[in-house]
XYZ file of N, CA and C in Angstrom:
414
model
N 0.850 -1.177 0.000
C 0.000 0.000 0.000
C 0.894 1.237 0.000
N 0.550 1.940 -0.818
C 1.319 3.298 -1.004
C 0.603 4.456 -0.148
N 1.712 5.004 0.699
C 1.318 6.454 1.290
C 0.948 7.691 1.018
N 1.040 7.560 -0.180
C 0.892 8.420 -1.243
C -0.558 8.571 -1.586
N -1.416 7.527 -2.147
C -2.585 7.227 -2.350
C -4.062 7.997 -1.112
N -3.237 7.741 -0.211
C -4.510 7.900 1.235
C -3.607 9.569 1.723
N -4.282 10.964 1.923
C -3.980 12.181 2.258
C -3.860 11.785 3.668
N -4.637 11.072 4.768
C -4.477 10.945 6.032
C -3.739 10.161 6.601
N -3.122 9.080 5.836
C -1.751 8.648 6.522
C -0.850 9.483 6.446
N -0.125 9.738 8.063
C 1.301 10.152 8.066
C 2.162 9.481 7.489
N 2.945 10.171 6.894
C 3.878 9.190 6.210
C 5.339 8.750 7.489
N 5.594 9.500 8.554
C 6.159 9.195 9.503
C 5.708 8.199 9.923
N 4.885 8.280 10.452
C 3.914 7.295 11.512
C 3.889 6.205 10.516
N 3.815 6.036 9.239
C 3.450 4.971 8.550
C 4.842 4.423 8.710
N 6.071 4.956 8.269
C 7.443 4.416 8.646
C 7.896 3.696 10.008
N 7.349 4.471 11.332
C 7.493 4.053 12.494
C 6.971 2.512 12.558
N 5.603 2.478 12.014
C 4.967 0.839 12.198
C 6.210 -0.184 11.298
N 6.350 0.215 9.903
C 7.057 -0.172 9.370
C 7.951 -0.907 9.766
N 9.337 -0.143 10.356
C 10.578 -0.008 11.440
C 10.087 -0.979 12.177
N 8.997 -0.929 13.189
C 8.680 -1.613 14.365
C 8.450 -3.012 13.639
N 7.924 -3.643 12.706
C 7.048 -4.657 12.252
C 8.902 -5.313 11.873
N 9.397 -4.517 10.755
C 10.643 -5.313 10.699
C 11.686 -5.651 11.452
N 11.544 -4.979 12.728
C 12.700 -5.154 14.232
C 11.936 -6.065 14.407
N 10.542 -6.516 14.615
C 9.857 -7.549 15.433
C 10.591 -8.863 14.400
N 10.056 -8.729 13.096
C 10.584 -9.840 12.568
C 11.635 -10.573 12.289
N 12.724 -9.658 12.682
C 14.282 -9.571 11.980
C 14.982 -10.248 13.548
N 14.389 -9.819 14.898
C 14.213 -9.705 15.732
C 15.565 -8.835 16.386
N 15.855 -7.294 15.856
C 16.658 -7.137 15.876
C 16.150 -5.822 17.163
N 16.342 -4.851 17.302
C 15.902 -3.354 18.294
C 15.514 -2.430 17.096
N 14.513 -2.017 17.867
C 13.781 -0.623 16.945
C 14.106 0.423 17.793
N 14.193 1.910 17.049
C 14.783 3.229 17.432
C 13.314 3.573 18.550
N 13.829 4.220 19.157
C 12.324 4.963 20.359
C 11.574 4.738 19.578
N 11.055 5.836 18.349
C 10.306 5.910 17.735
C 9.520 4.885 17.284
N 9.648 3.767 17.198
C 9.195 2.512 16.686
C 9.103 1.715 17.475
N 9.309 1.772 19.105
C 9.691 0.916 19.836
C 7.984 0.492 20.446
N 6.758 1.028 20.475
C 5.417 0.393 20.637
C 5.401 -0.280 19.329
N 5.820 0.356 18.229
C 5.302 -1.161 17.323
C 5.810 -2.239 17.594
N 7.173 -1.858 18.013
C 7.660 -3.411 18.141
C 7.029 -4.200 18.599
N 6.788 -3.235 20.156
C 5.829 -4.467 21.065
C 4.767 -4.696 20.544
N 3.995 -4.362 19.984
C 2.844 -4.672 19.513
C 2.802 -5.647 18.299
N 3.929 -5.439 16.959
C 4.227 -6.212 16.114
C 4.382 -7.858 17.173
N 5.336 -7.826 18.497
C 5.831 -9.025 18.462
C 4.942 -10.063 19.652
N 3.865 -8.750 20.186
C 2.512 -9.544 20.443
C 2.072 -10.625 19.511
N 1.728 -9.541 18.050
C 0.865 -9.916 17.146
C 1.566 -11.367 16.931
N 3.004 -11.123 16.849
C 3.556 -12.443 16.311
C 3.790 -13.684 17.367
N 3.521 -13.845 18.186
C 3.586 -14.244 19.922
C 1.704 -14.758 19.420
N 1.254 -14.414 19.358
C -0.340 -15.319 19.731
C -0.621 -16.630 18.805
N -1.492 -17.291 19.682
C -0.859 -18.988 19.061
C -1.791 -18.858 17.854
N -1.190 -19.199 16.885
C -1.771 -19.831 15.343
C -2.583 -20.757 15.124
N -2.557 -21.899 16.438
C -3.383 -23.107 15.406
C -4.389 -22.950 16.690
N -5.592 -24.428 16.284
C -6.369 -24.424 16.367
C -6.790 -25.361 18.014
N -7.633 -25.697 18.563
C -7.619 -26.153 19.759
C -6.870 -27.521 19.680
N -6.285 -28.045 20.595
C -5.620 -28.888 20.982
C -6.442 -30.319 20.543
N -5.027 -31.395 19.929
C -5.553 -32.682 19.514
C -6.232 -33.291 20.285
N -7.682 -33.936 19.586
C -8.613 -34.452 20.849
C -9.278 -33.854 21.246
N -9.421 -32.340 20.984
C -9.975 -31.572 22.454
C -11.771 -32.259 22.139
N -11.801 -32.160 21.077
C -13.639 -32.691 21.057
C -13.685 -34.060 22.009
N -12.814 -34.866 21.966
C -13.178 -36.359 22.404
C -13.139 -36.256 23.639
N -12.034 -35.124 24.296
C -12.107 -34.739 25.674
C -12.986 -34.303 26.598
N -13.787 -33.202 25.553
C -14.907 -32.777 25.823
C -16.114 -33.460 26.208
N -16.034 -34.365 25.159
C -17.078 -35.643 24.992
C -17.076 -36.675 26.248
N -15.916 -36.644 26.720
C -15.237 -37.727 27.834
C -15.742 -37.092 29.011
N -15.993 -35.918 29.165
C -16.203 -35.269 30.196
C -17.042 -34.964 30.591
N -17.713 -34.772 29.401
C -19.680 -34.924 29.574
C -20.138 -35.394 29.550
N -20.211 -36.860 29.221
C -20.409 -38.236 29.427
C -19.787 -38.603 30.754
N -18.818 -38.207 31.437
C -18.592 -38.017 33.106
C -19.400 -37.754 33.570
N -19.835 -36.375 33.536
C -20.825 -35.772 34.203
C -22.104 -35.957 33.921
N -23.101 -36.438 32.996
C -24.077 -36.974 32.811
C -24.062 -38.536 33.960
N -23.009 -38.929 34.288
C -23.196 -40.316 34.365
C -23.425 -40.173 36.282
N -23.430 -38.373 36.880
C -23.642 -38.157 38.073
C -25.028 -38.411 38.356
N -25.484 -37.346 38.934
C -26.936 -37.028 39.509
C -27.751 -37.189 38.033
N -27.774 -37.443 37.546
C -28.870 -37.374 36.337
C -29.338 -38.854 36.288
N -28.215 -39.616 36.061
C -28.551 -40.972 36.439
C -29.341 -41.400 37.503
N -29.115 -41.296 38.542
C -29.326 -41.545 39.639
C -31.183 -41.269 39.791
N -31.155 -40.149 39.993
C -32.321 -39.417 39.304
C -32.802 -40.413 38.502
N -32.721 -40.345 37.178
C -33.672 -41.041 36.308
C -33.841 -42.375 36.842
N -33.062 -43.365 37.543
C -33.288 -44.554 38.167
C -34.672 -44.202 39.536
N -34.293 -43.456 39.987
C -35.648 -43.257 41.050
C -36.492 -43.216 40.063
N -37.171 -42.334 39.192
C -37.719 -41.653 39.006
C -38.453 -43.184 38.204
N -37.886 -43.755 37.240
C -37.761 -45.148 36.462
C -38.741 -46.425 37.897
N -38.268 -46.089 38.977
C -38.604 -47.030 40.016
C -39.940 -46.338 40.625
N -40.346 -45.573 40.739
C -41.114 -44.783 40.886
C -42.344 -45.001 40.003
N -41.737 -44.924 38.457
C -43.253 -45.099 37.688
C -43.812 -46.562 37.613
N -42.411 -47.515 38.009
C -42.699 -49.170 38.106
C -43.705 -49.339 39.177
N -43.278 -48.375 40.601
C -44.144 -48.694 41.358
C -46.043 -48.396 41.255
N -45.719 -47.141 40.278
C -47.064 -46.614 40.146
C -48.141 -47.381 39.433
N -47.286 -47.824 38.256
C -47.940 -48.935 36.922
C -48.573 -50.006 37.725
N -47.678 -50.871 38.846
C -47.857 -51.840 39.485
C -48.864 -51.628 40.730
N -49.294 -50.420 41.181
C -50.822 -49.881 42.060
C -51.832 -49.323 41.102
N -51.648 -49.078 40.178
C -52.980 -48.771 39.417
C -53.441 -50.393 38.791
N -52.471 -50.901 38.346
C -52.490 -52.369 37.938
C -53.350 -53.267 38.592
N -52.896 -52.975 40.092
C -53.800 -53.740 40.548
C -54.854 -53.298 41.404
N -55.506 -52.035 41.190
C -56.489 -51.563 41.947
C -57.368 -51.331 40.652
N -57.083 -50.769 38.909
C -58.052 -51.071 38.372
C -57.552 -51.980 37.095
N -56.766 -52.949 37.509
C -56.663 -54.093 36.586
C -58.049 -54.883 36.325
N -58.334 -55.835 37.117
C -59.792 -56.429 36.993
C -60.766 -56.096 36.371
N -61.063 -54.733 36.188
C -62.239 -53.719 35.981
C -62.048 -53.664 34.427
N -60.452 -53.163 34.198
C -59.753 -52.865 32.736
C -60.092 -54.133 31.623
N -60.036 -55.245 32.646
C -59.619 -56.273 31.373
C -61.196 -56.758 31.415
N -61.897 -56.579 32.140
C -63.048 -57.587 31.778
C -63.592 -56.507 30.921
N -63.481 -54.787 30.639
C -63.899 -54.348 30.394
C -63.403 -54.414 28.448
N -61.909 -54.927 28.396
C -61.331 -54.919 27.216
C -62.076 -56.536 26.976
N -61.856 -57.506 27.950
C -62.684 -58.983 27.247
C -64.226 -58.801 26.550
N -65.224 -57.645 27.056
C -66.081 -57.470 26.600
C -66.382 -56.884 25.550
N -65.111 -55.728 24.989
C -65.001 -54.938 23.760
C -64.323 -56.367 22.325
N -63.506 -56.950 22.448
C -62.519 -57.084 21.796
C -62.795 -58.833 21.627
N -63.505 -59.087 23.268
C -63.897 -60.926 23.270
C -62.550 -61.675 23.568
N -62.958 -62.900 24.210
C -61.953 -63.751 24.738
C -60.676 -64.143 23.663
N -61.245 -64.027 22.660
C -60.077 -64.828 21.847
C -58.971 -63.787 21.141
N -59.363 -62.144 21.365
C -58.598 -61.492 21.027
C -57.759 -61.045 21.952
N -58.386 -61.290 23.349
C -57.374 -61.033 24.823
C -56.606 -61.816 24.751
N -56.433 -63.071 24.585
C -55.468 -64.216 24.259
C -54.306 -63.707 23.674
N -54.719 -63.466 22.375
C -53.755 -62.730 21.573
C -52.736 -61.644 21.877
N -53.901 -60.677 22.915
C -53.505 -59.703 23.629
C -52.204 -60.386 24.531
N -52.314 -61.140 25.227
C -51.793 -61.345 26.143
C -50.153 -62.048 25.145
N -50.257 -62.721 24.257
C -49.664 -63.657 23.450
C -48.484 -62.273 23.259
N -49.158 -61.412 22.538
C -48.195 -59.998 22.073
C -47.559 -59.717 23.325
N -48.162 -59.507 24.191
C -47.512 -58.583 25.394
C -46.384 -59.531 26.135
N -46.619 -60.869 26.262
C -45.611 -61.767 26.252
C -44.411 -61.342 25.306
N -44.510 -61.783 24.109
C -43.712 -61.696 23.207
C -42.941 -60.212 23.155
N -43.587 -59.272 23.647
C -43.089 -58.024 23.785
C -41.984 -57.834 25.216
N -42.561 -58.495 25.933
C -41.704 -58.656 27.254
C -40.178 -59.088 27.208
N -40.758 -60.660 26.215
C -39.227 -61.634 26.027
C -38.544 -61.184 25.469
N -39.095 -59.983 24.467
C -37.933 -59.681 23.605
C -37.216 -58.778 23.982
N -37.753 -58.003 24.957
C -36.942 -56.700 25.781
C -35.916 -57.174 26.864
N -36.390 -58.522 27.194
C -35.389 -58.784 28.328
C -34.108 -59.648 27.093
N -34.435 -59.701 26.806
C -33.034 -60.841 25.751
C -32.264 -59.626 25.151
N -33.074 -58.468 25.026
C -32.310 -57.543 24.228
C -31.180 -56.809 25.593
N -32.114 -56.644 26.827
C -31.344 -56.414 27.945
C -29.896 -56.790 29.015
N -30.413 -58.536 28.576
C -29.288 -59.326 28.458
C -28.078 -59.381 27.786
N -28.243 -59.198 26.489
C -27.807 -58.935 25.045
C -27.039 -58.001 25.638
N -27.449 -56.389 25.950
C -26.723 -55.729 25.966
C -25.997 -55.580 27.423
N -26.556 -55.743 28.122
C -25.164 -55.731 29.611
C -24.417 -57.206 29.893
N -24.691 -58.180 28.743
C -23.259 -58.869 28.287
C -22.463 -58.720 27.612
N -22.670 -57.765 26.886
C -21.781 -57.199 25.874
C -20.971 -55.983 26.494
N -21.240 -55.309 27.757
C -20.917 -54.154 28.610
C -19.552 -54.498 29.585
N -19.621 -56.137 29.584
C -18.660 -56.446 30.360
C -17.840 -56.743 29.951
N -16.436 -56.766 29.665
C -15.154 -56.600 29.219
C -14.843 -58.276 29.372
């Protein structure tokens, strides 16, 4: 860029940065006059270039998966035991009522069925459960 071009650059002051930028680089001493660019040139050249540290995502990831594995857990296990208990008192205070009321909509031979699915829905959640906290253990 020419000093020439722009009326409001000093052309001193434009020399001083100058001076300062090439002492920073050369790494040699700049005159008074130039001696804040320096420092400032050898800031500029002093601040780190690259980018966050190798890993840092997986670290991150490692760490929040730490901390998820605190009180949140814990928590959701009550909370998990809690609705088991609830399912299992409504179950049986208006179970009886529910099903004779579904045997009368739907008839005996489709409760069967009913029951056949909900089996089959059960076995397959626990094998899948199995499945997976045998596979959890090293």
């Amino acid at each position: 860029m020419s000093t020439a071009d722009d009326p409001r650059i000093d052309p001193e002051e434009w020399q001083a940065q100058e001076r300062g930028l090439r002492a920073a680089l050369s790494g040699q001493r700049a005159g008074p006059e130039a001696a804040d660019y320096l420092r400032i040139a050898q800031a500029i050249a002093s601040a780190p270039q690259s980018g966050p540290p190798m890993r840092f995502a997986r670290d991150v990831a490692v760490r929040m998966a730490r901390h998820d594995a605190g009180i949140e857990r814990w928590v959701s296990r009550v909370l998990l035991a809690v609705l088991a208990v609830a399912v299992l008192a409504l179950g049986a205070l208006f179970g009886p009522a529910w099903w004779s009321a579904i045997e009368q909509t739907a008839g005996t031979a489709a409760t069967g069925w009913l029951l056949a699915g909900a089996g089959c829905v059960a076995v397959s959640w626990l094998a899948a459960r199995c499945r997976a906290s045998g596979q959890k253990r090293p």
